[in-house]
Coordinates of N, CA and C in Angstrom, one line a residue:
Chain A
Q4 N -3.9 -12.5 -15.3 CA -3.8 -12.8 -14.0 C -4.4 -12.2 -12.9
Q5 N -4.5 -13.4 -11.7 CA -5.1 -12.9 -10.4 C -3.9 -12.0 -9.8
P6 N -4.8 -10.9 -9.0 CA -4.4 -9.5 -8.3 C -4.0 -10.5 -7.2
V7 N -2.8 -9.8 -6.6 CA -2.4 -10.9 -5.3 C -2.4 -9.6 -4.4
Q8 N -3.3 -10.1 -2.9 CA -3.2 -9.3 -1.9 C -2.4 -9.9 -0.8
S9 N -2.4 -8.7 -0.1 CA -1.0 -9.0 0.9 C -1.7 -8.2 2.3
P10 N -1.3 -8.2 3.6 CA -1.1 -9.5 3.7 C -2.1 -10.7 3.5
Q11 N -2.3 -11.9 3.4 CA -3.1 -13.0 3.4 C -3.9 -13.3 4.7
A12 N -3.4 -12.5 5.9 CA -4.4 -12.9 7.0 C -3.8 -11.9 7.9
V13 N -4.6 -11.3 8.6 CA -4.2 -10.3 9.7 C -5.2 -10.4 10.9
I14 N -4.6 -10.8 12.3 CA -5.6 -10.6 13.4 C -5.2 -9.0 13.8
L15 N -6.5 -8.8 14.5 CA -6.3 -7.3 15.0 C -7.2 -7.1 16.0
R16 N -6.7 -6.6 17.1 CA -7.6 -5.8 18.4 C -8.3 -4.7 18.2
E17 N -10.1 -4.8 18.4 CA -10.0 -3.6 18.5 C -9.7 -2.3 18.7
G18 N -9.6 -1.4 17.6 CA -9.4 -0.3 17.8 C -8.1 0.0 16.6
E19 N -7.5 -1.0 16.9 CA -6.1 -0.9 16.3 C -6.4 -1.2 14.3
D20 N -5.5 -0.3 13.2 CA -5.5 0.0 12.0 C -4.8 -1.2 10.9
A21 N -5.3 -1.4 9.9 CA -4.4 -2.2 9.1 C -4.6 -1.8 7.7
V22 N -4.0 -2.4 6.9 CA -3.9 -1.8 5.5 C -3.8 -3.2 4.6
I23 N -4.7 -3.3 3.7 CA -4.6 -4.3 2.9 C -4.4 -3.9 1.3
N24 N -3.0 -4.1 1.0 CA -2.7 -4.3 -0.4 C -3.3 -5.4 -1.6
C25 N -3.4 -4.4 -2.8 CA -4.0 -5.2 -4.0 C -2.8 -5.0 -5.2
S26 N -2.3 -5.7 -6.0 CA -1.3 -5.6 -6.6 C -1.9 -6.6 -7.7
S27 N -1.8 -6.0 -9.1 CA -2.1 -6.1 -10.4 C -0.4 -5.9 -11.0
S28 N -0.6 -7.4 -12.0 CA 0.4 -7.4 -13.3 C -0.2 -6.5 -14.6
K29 N -1.4 -6.0 -14.6 CA -2.0 -5.6 -15.7 C -2.5 -3.8 -15.5
A30 N -2.3 -3.3 -16.7 CA -2.4 -1.9 -16.4 C -4.2 -1.9 -16.1
L31 N -4.4 -1.0 -14.9 CA -6.2 -0.9 -14.3 C -7.0 0.3 -14.8
Y32 N -8.3 0.1 -14.8 CA -9.1 0.9 -15.1 C -9.7 1.7 -13.9
S33 N -10.1 0.3 -13.3 CA -10.5 0.6 -11.8 C -10.2 -0.5 -11.0
V34 N -10.6 -0.3 -9.5 CA -10.4 -1.2 -8.7 C -11.6 -1.4 -7.9
H35 N -11.9 -2.2 -7.2 CA -13.4 -2.5 -6.4 C -12.7 -3.1 -5.6
W36 N -13.4 -2.6 -4.3 CA -13.0 -3.3 -3.1 C -14.5 -4.1 -1.9
Y37 N -14.4 -5.6 -1.9 CA -15.6 -6.0 -1.4 C -14.9 -6.7 0.2
R38 N -16.4 -6.9 0.8 CA -15.9 -7.7 2.1 C -16.9 -9.1 2.4
Q39 N -16.6 -9.9 2.7 CA -17.1 -11.0 2.7 C -17.3 -11.4 3.9
K40 N -18.2 -11.5 4.4 CA -18.1 -12.5 6.1 C -18.6 -14.3 5.5
H41 N -18.2 -14.9 6.3 CA -18.4 -16.1 6.2 C -19.9 -16.9 5.9
G42 N -19.9 -17.6 5.1 CA -21.6 -17.8 4.7 C -22.1 -16.8 3.9
E43 N -21.8 -16.0 3.6 CA -22.5 -14.6 2.8 C -22.1 -13.9 1.6
A44 N -22.7 -13.3 1.1 CA -22.3 -12.8 -0.2 C -21.0 -11.6 -0.1
P45 N -20.6 -11.6 -1.0 CA -19.8 -10.5 -1.0 C -20.4 -9.0 -1.0
V46 N -19.8 -8.2 -0.2 CA -20.6 -6.8 0.0 C -19.6 -5.7 -0.5
F47 N -20.4 -4.9 -1.6 CA -19.7 -3.6 -1.9 C -19.2 -2.7 -1.4
L48 N -18.3 -2.3 -1.4 CA -17.5 -1.0 0.1 C -17.1 0.4 -1.0
M49 N -16.3 0.2 -2.2 CA -16.1 0.8 -2.8 C -15.3 0.7 -4.3
I50 N -15.4 2.0 -5.0 CA -14.5 1.8 -6.5 C -13.8 2.9 -6.2
L51 N -12.8 2.8 -6.7 CA -11.8 4.3 -7.4 C -11.5 3.7 -9.1
L52 N -11.9 4.7 -9.5 CA -11.2 4.9 -11.0 C -9.6 5.7 -10.9
K53 N -9.0 5.4 -12.5 CA -8.1 5.6 -13.1 C -8.1 7.1 -12.3
G54 N -6.7 7.5 -12.1 CA -6.8 8.8 -12.0 C -5.5 9.3 -10.3
G55 N -5.3 8.2 -9.9 CA -4.5 8.0 -8.5 C -5.5 8.5 -7.0
E56 N -6.9 8.0 -7.5 CA -7.9 8.4 -7.1 C -8.3 7.5 -5.2
Q57 N -8.5 9.0 -4.8 CA -8.4 8.6 -3.1 C -10.2 8.3 -2.5
K58 N -10.1 7.6 -1.6 CA -11.9 7.5 -1.4 C -12.1 7.1 0.2
G59 N -13.1 8.2 0.6 CA -13.3 7.4 1.9 C -14.4 6.7 2.2
H60 N -14.8 5.8 3.0 CA -16.1 5.6 3.5 C -16.0 5.1 4.9
E61 N -16.8 6.1 5.8 CA -16.7 5.9 7.4 C -15.7 6.0 7.9
K62 N -14.6 4.9 8.9 CA -13.5 4.8 8.9 C -12.9 3.3 7.7
I63 N -13.5 3.5 6.6 CA -12.5 2.6 5.7 C -12.2 3.5 4.4
S64 N -11.2 3.5 4.0 CA -10.9 4.3 2.6 C -9.6 3.7 2.1
A65 N -9.9 4.4 0.7 CA -8.6 3.3 0.0 C -8.0 4.5 -1.1
S66 N -6.8 3.8 -1.6 CA -5.9 4.4 -2.8 C -6.1 4.0 -3.9
F67 N -6.1 4.3 -4.7 CA -5.1 3.5 -6.2 C -4.6 4.2 -7.1
N68 N -3.0 3.7 -7.3 CA -1.9 4.2 -7.7 C -1.8 3.4 -9.2
E69 N -2.2 4.4 -10.0 CA -2.5 3.7 -11.5 C -1.3 3.1 -12.1
K70 N 0.0 4.0 -12.0 CA 1.2 3.5 -12.7 C 1.9 2.4 -12.1
K71 N 1.4 2.2 -10.6 CA 1.8 1.2 -10.1 C 1.1 -0.3 -10.0
Q72 N 0.1 0.2 -10.7 CA -1.2 -0.9 -10.7 C -1.2 -1.3 -9.3
Q73 N -1.8 -0.5 -8.7 CA -1.7 -0.7 -6.9 C -3.3 -0.4 -6.4
S74 N -3.6 -0.8 -5.5 CA -4.7 -0.2 -4.3 C -4.3 -0.9 -3.1
S75 N -4.7 0.1 -2.1 CA -4.7 -0.5 -0.7 C -5.9 0.3 -0.2
L76 N -6.4 -0.8 0.8 CA -7.5 -0.4 1.8 C -7.0 -0.2 3.1
Y77 N -7.6 0.9 3.2 CA -7.2 1.5 5.0 C -7.9 1.6 5.9
L78 N -8.1 0.3 7.3 CA -9.1 0.4 8.1 C -8.7 1.1 9.3
T79 N -9.0 2.0 9.7 CA -9.0 2.7 10.9 C -9.8 2.5 11.9
A80 N -9.1 2.4 13.1 CA -9.9 2.3 14.5 C -11.0 1.1 14.6
S81 N -10.7 -0.3 14.1 CA -11.2 -1.6 13.4 C -12.4 -1.9 14.4
Q82 N -12.9 -2.1 14.2 CA -14.5 -2.8 14.9 C -14.6 -3.9 14.7
L83 N -15.2 -4.5 15.4 CA -15.5 -6.1 15.5 C -16.4 -6.6 14.1
S84 N -17.0 -5.5 13.6 CA -18.1 -5.9 12.3 C -17.2 -6.0 11.0
Y85 N -15.6 -5.6 11.4 CA -14.9 -5.0 10.1 C -14.6 -6.7 10.0
S86 N -14.8 -7.6 10.8 CA -13.8 -8.8 10.6 C -14.7 -9.4 9.1
G87 N -13.8 -10.4 8.5 CA -14.4 -11.2 7.2 C -13.5 -11.1 6.3
T88 N -13.6 -11.9 5.4 CA -12.3 -11.7 4.1 C -12.3 -10.3 2.9
Y89 N -11.4 -10.0 2.5 CA -11.6 -8.9 2.1 C -11.2 -8.9 0.6
F90 N -11.4 -8.9 -0.5 CA -11.5 -8.9 -2.0 C -11.4 -7.7 -3.1
C91 N -10.4 -7.6 -3.5 CA -10.2 -6.6 -4.7 C -10.7 -7.3 -5.7
G92 N -11.6 -6.2 -6.6 CA -11.5 -6.8 -7.9 C -11.3 -5.6 -8.8
T93 N -10.7 -6.0 -9.7 CA -9.9 -5.1 -10.5 C -10.5 -5.4 -11.9
E94 N -10.6 -4.0 -12.6 CA -11.4 -4.0 -14.1 C -9.8 -3.2 -15.0
G95 N -9.7 -4.5 -15.7 CA -8.5 -3.9 -17.0 C -9.5 -3.0 -18.1
Y96 N -8.5 -2.7 -19.0 CA -8.4 -1.9 -20.7 C -9.2 -3.0 -21.3
G97 N -9.9 -2.6 -22.4 CA -10.4 -3.6 -23.3 C -11.4 -4.3 -23.1
G98 N -11.9 -5.1 -23.7 CA -13.0 -6.2 -23.9 C -14.5 -5.2 -23.9
A99 N -15.6 -6.4 -24.0 CA -16.6 -5.4 -24.1 C -17.1 -5.9 -23.2
T100 N -16.8 -6.1 -22.0 CA -17.9 -5.8 -20.4 C -16.7 -5.7 -19.5
N101 N -17.6 -5.0 -18.4 CA -16.8 -4.9 -17.2 C -16.4 -6.0 -16.1
K102 N -15.9 -6.8 -16.9 CA -15.5 -7.9 -16.1 C -14.6 -7.4 -15.0
L103 N -14.9 -8.6 -13.5 CA -13.9 -7.8 -12.5 C -13.3 -9.4 -12.3
I104 N -11.8 -8.8 -11.8 CA -11.2 -10.0 -11.8 C -10.6 -10.0 -10.1
F105 N -11.4 -10.8 -9.1 CA -10.9 -10.4 -7.6 C -9.9 -11.3 -7.5
G106 N -9.0 -10.4 -6.6 CA -7.9 -10.9 -6.0 C -7.9 -11.9 -5.4
T107 N -6.6 -12.1 -4.7 CA -6.7 -13.6 -3.6 C -7.2 -13.7 -2.3
G108 N -7.6 -12.1 -1.9 CA -8.5 -12.1 -0.3 C -7.9 -11.9 0.6
T109 N -8.0 -11.6 1.5 CA -7.2 -11.0 2.7 C -7.9 -11.5 3.8
L110 N -7.8 -11.9 4.7 CA -8.9 -12.8 6.1 C -8.9 -11.6 7.5
L111 N -9.0 -10.7 7.4 CA -9.0 -10.1 8.6 C -10.0 -10.4 9.7
A112 N -9.8 -10.7 11.2 CA -10.2 -11.0 12.2 C -9.9 -10.0 13.5
V113 N -10.6 -9.5 13.3 CA -11.0 -8.2 14.9 C -11.5 -8.6 16.0
Q114 N -10.8 -9.0 17.4 CA -10.8 -9.8 18.4 C -10.9 -8.2 19.4
P115 N -11.8 -8.5 20.1 CA -12.2 -7.6 21.6 C -10.7 -7.3 22.3
Chain B
S2 N -28.6 0.7 -4.9 CA -28.1 -0.8 -5.1 C -29.3 -2.0 -5.4
A3 N -28.7 -3.2 -5.5 CA -29.9 -4.4 -5.9 C -30.4 -5.5 -5.3
V4 N -31.8 -5.6 -5.1 CA -31.9 -6.7 -4.1 C -32.1 -8.1 -5.4
I5 N -31.0 -9.4 -4.7 CA -31.1 -10.3 -5.7 C -31.4 -11.6 -5.3
S6 N -32.0 -12.4 -5.6 CA -32.4 -13.6 -4.8 C -31.5 -14.6 -5.9
Q7 N -31.5 -16.1 -5.0 CA -31.1 -17.0 -5.9 C -31.8 -18.4 -5.3
K8 N -31.8 -19.0 -6.4 CA -33.1 -20.5 -5.9 C -31.8 -21.9 -7.1
P9 N -31.7 -22.4 -6.4 CA -31.8 -23.1 -4.7 C -31.1 -22.3 -3.9
S10 N -30.9 -22.4 -2.5 CA -29.9 -21.7 -1.8 C -28.6 -22.8 -1.5
R11 N -29.2 -24.8 -1.8 CA -28.1 -25.4 -1.6 C -28.9 -26.8 -2.2
D12 N -28.1 -27.3 -2.9 CA -28.4 -28.4 -3.3 C -27.1 -29.5 -3.1
I13 N -27.8 -30.9 -2.9 CA -26.9 -32.0 -2.8 C -27.2 -32.8 -4.8
C14 N -26.7 -33.0 -5.3 CA -26.8 -33.8 -6.6 C -25.9 -34.9 -6.6
Q15 N -26.3 -35.8 -7.6 CA -25.7 -36.8 -8.2 C -25.0 -36.5 -9.6
R16 N -23.9 -37.5 -9.2 CA -22.4 -37.1 -10.5 C -23.2 -37.6 -11.6
G17 N -23.2 -36.9 -13.2 CA -23.8 -37.0 -14.2 C -25.2 -36.3 -14.4
T18 N -25.8 -35.7 -13.5 CA -27.1 -35.2 -13.4 C -26.8 -33.2 -13.8
S19 N -28.1 -32.4 -13.6 CA -27.9 -31.3 -14.0 C -28.4 -30.5 -13.1
L20 N -28.1 -29.3 -12.6 CA -28.8 -28.4 -12.1 C -29.1 -27.1 -12.5
T21 N -30.2 -26.6 -12.6 CA -30.3 -25.2 -12.5 C -30.6 -24.3 -11.5
I22 N -29.7 -23.2 -11.6 CA -29.8 -22.1 -11.0 C -30.3 -20.9 -11.3
Q23 N -31.4 -20.3 -10.6 CA -32.0 -19.1 -11.3 C -31.6 -17.9 -10.0
C24 N -31.7 -16.9 -10.8 CA -31.0 -15.4 -10.4 C -32.1 -14.4 -10.9
Q25 N -32.8 -13.9 -9.8 CA -33.7 -13.0 -9.6 C -33.1 -11.3 -8.9
V26 N -33.6 -10.3 -9.9 CA -32.9 -9.0 -9.7 C -34.6 -8.2 -9.3
D27 N -34.6 -7.3 -8.3 CA -35.2 -6.6 -8.2 C -35.6 -4.8 -9.2
S28 N -34.8 -5.1 -10.0 CA -34.9 -4.0 -10.8 C -34.1 -4.6 -12.4
Q29 N -34.1 -3.7 -13.3 CA -34.0 -4.1 -14.6 C -32.4 -3.8 -14.6
V30 N -31.6 -5.2 -14.8 CA -29.8 -4.2 -15.0 C -29.3 -5.0 -16.1
T31 N -28.7 -4.5 -17.4 CA -27.9 -4.4 -18.5 C -27.0 -5.6 -18.1
M32 N -26.4 -5.9 -17.2 CA -24.9 -6.8 -17.3 C -25.3 -7.5 -15.7
M33 N -25.1 -9.4 -16.1 CA -25.7 -9.8 -15.0 C -24.3 -11.1 -15.0
F34 N -23.6 -11.5 -14.1 CA -22.5 -12.1 -13.9 C -22.5 -13.4 -13.6
W35 N -21.7 -14.4 -13.6 CA -21.7 -15.9 -12.5 C -20.0 -15.6 -12.4
Y36 N -20.2 -16.1 -11.0 CA -19.4 -16.7 -10.3 C -19.2 -17.9 -10.0
R37 N -18.1 -18.4 -9.4 CA -18.0 -20.0 -8.8 C -17.2 -19.2 -7.5
Q38 N -17.2 -20.1 -6.1 CA -16.3 -19.7 -5.3 C -15.6 -20.9 -4.7
Q39 N -15.1 -21.5 -4.6 CA -14.4 -22.9 -3.8 C -14.5 -22.1 -2.2
P40 N -14.8 -23.3 -1.3 CA -14.7 -22.7 -0.1 C -13.5 -22.1 0.2
G41 N -13.3 -21.1 1.1 CA -12.3 -20.4 1.4 C -11.0 -19.5 0.3
Q42 N -11.8 -19.7 -1.0 CA -11.1 -19.6 -2.2 C -11.5 -17.7 -2.4
S43 N -10.8 -17.6 -3.6 CA -11.2 -16.1 -4.4 C -12.8 -16.5 -5.2
L44 N -13.3 -15.2 -6.0 CA -14.3 -15.5 -6.8 C -13.5 -15.7 -8.1
T45 N -14.2 -16.9 -9.2 CA -13.7 -16.8 -10.5 C -15.1 -16.6 -11.4
L46 N -14.7 -15.7 -12.3 CA -15.8 -14.9 -13.2 C -16.2 -16.7 -14.6
I47 N -17.1 -17.0 -14.2 CA -17.4 -18.0 -15.2 C -17.9 -17.8 -16.4
A48 N -18.8 -16.4 -16.3 CA -19.2 -15.9 -17.7 C -20.0 -14.9 -17.3
T49 N -20.7 -13.6 -18.6 CA -21.1 -12.4 -18.4 C -22.2 -12.6 -19.5
A50 N -23.2 -12.4 -18.6 CA -24.6 -12.4 -19.4 C -25.2 -11.4 -19.3
N51 N -25.7 -10.9 -20.8 CA -26.6 -9.7 -21.3 C -27.5 -9.9 -21.9
Q52 N -28.8 -9.3 -21.5 CA -30.2 -9.7 -22.2 C -29.6 -9.2 -23.2
G53 N -30.4 -10.8 -24.4 CA -30.3 -10.2 -26.2 C -29.2 -10.7 -26.4
S54 N -28.0 -11.4 -25.6 CA -26.7 -11.6 -26.4 C -26.9 -13.0 -25.8
E55 N -25.6 -13.7 -26.3 CA -24.9 -14.7 -26.1 C -24.0 -14.4 -25.0
A56 N -24.2 -15.5 -24.0 CA -22.9 -14.7 -22.9 C -21.9 -15.3 -23.2
T57 N -20.9 -14.2 -22.8 CA -19.4 -14.6 -22.6 C -18.9 -15.3 -21.5
Y58 N -18.0 -16.2 -22.0 CA -18.0 -17.1 -21.4 C -15.8 -17.0 -20.9
E59 N -15.5 -17.0 -19.9 CA -14.3 -17.0 -19.3 C -13.7 -18.4 -19.4
S60 N -12.1 -18.4 -19.9 CA -11.7 -19.2 -20.2 C -11.5 -20.6 -19.4
G61 N -11.6 -21.6 -19.7 CA -12.2 -22.8 -18.7 C -13.2 -23.0 -18.8
F62 N -13.9 -22.2 -19.3 CA -15.7 -22.5 -18.7 C -15.9 -22.6 -20.3
V63 N -17.1 -23.8 -20.3 CA -17.2 -23.7 -21.5 C -19.3 -24.1 -21.6
I64 N -19.6 -23.3 -23.0 CA -21.3 -23.6 -22.7 C -22.1 -24.5 -22.6
D65 N -21.5 -25.8 -23.1 CA -21.9 -27.0 -23.3 C -22.0 -27.8 -21.4
K66 N -20.8 -26.9 -20.7 CA -21.0 -27.0 -19.3 C -22.2 -26.6 -18.6
F67 N -21.8 -25.4 -18.8 CA -22.1 -24.1 -18.2 C -23.7 -23.1 -19.0
P68 N -24.4 -24.2 -19.3 CA -25.3 -23.1 -20.4 C -26.3 -21.9 -19.4
I69 N -26.3 -21.1 -20.0 CA -26.4 -19.6 -19.6 C -28.0 -19.1 -20.2
S70 N -28.8 -18.4 -19.6 CA -30.1 -18.0 -20.2 C -30.0 -17.0 -19.4
R71 N -30.7 -15.7 -20.4 CA -31.0 -14.0 -19.9 C -32.3 -13.6 -20.5
P72 N -33.4 -14.2 -20.2 CA -34.4 -13.8 -20.8 C -34.8 -12.8 -20.7
N73 N -34.9 -11.8 -19.8 CA -35.1 -10.4 -19.6 C -34.1 -9.9 -18.7
L74 N -35.0 -8.7 -18.6 CA -33.4 -7.9 -17.5 C -33.7 -7.8 -16.4
T75 N -34.3 -9.3 -15.8 CA -34.3 -9.2 -14.3 C -34.0 -10.6 -13.9
F76 N -33.9 -11.4 -15.3 CA -33.4 -12.7 -14.5 C -32.4 -13.7 -15.5
S77 N -32.0 -14.4 -15.2 CA -30.8 -15.6 -15.5 C -30.6 -16.5 -14.8
T78 N -30.6 -17.5 -15.5 CA -29.7 -19.2 -14.9 C -28.8 -19.5 -15.4
L79 N -28.2 -20.3 -14.6 CA -26.9 -20.8 -14.8 C -27.1 -22.6 -14.6
T80 N -26.8 -23.4 -15.5 CA -27.1 -24.8 -15.2 C -25.9 -25.3 -15.3
V81 N -25.5 -26.1 -14.6 CA -24.3 -26.8 -14.3 C -24.3 -28.4 -14.7
S82 N -24.2 -28.4 -15.7 CA -24.4 -30.0 -16.6 C -23.7 -31.1 -16.3
N83 N -24.3 -32.2 -16.2 CA -22.9 -33.4 -16.0 C -22.1 -33.5 -14.8
M84 N -22.9 -33.5 -13.7 CA -22.2 -32.6 -12.6 C -20.8 -33.6 -12.4
S85 N -20.0 -33.4 -11.5 CA -18.5 -34.4 -11.1 C -18.4 -33.4 -9.8
P86 N -17.9 -34.5 -8.3 CA -17.3 -33.9 -7.7 C -16.7 -32.5 -7.7
E87 N -15.9 -32.3 -8.5 CA -15.3 -31.3 -8.7 C -16.0 -30.0 -9.1
D88 N -17.3 -30.1 -9.4 CA -18.1 -29.1 -9.8 C -19.0 -28.1 -8.2
S89 N -18.7 -29.1 -7.1 CA -19.1 -29.0 -6.3 C -18.7 -27.7 -5.0
S90 N -19.4 -26.7 -5.4 CA -19.0 -25.4 -5.1 C -19.8 -24.3 -4.7
I91 N -19.8 -23.2 -4.4 CA -20.9 -22.0 -4.3 C -20.8 -21.1 -5.7
Y92 N -21.7 -21.2 -5.8 CA -22.6 -20.3 -7.4 C -22.7 -18.9 -6.9
L93 N -22.4 -17.9 -7.3 CA -23.1 -16.8 -7.5 C -23.4 -15.8 -8.4
C94 N -24.4 -15.0 -8.7 CA -24.8 -14.2 -9.6 C -24.4 -12.7 -9.4
S95 N -24.0 -11.6 -9.9 CA -24.0 -10.8 -9.6 C -24.7 -9.5 -10.9
V96 N -25.0 -8.6 -10.3 CA -25.2 -7.4 -11.0 C -24.6 -6.1 -11.5
E97 N -25.1 -5.7 -12.4 CA -23.9 -4.1 -12.6 C -25.1 -3.2 -12.7
T98 N -24.9 -2.1 -11.6 CA -25.8 -1.0 -11.4 C -25.3 -0.1 -10.7
G99 N -26.0 1.0 -10.1 CA -25.9 1.8 -9.3 C -24.6 2.9 -10.1
R100 N -25.1 4.2 -9.3 CA -24.3 5.5 -9.9 C -22.4 5.0 -10.4
E101 N -21.9 4.3 -9.7 CA -20.5 4.1 -10.4 C -20.5 2.3 -11.0
Y102 N -21.1 2.1 -11.2 CA -21.7 0.8 -11.9 C -21.1 -0.7 -11.2
E103 N -21.2 -0.5 -10.0 CA -20.6 -1.4 -9.0 C -21.2 -2.5 -9.1
Q104 N -20.5 -3.8 -8.4 CA -21.3 -5.0 -8.6 C -22.1 -4.9 -7.2
Y105 N -23.3 -5.9 -7.6 CA -23.5 -6.4 -6.0 C -24.1 -8.2 -6.4
F106 N -24.2 -8.9 -5.4 CA -23.8 -10.2 -5.5 C -25.3 -10.7 -4.6
G107 N -25.3 -12.0 -5.6 CA -26.8 -12.5 -4.8 C -26.3 -13.7 -3.4
P108 N -26.8 -14.0 -2.8 CA -26.8 -14.7 -1.7 C -26.0 -16.1 -1.6
G109 N -25.8 -16.7 -3.4 CA -25.5 -17.7 -3.8 C -25.8 -19.1 -3.5
T110 N -25.4 -20.1 -4.3 CA -26.0 -21.4 -4.3 C -24.8 -22.2 -4.3
R111 N -25.0 -22.9 -2.6 CA -23.8 -24.0 -2.4 C -24.1 -25.1 -2.9
L112 N -23.6 -25.9 -4.0 CA -23.7 -27.2 -4.7 C -22.8 -28.2 -4.0
T113 N -23.5 -29.4 -3.6 CA -22.7 -30.4 -3.8 C -22.3 -31.7 -4.3
V114 N -21.7 -31.9 -5.0 CA -21.7 -33.3 -5.7 C -21.4 -34.7 -5.3
T115 N -22.2 -35.3 -5.4 CA -21.6 -36.7 -4.7 C -21.5 -38.2 -5.7

C-alpha cells in the first residue's frame, strides 16, 4: 500500500516552519525524502535508516520512528526555494531490490 | 550523485504505436528503475532493471506492454508498446548510487498519446 502523507498541501509565509508526515502500513527499513518542483525531476533530500534515526540538512531535518512506521520532515525558517511537492519514498523488508514506494505527496507553497 | 539524461524529453504519439525512451547515466550503476508519474500525482514504480538479468515488474505492469533493456551499466531503455491515451504520462528513470544508496532521477519524458 502507498504511504500516506499529511498534510496534502500547506501554504507558508517566508520564515515559518512546517512539518510533513509520512505514514506506512508496512514495516519499514528506510525512508527517503524528495522534493519535486513543477516540471522537474524529484531531488533527493535525505535518507533515514531503521533505528529511530534523525538527520539534518541545512534547515531541513527529518526523523524516523520505526515502531510507528512513520517519518516526519521538518522545514524551519522556510525560504521561497522550499516550494514544491515533497514525497517520501519507503523501503520495506524483503525482496531482491531496494525499490521505493512513494507516498501521496505534500504540496508546499512558500509565499513572500 | 549521478547525472542522468533521458531521450526524448517529450513526444506526442498516435494510439497503437510504440515509443522507446532512453536513459543514460554518467557513471556505472547496478540498479536502475523506471517510474510513471501522472500530472499532479505521485510516482509509481514500473520495473527494476539490473544489468545482466531480466527486469522485475511491479504489479499491474507487464513485459509485453513495457519491455525494458539494460545492455550495460550506464544505459537502459523503456518501450511503451501499443499505446493508448491512458499511457499519457511522465516517465522517469532513476539510478541507485551514492554513499547511502539514494536514488537520483532523470529529467523525465512527457508522453502524450492521441
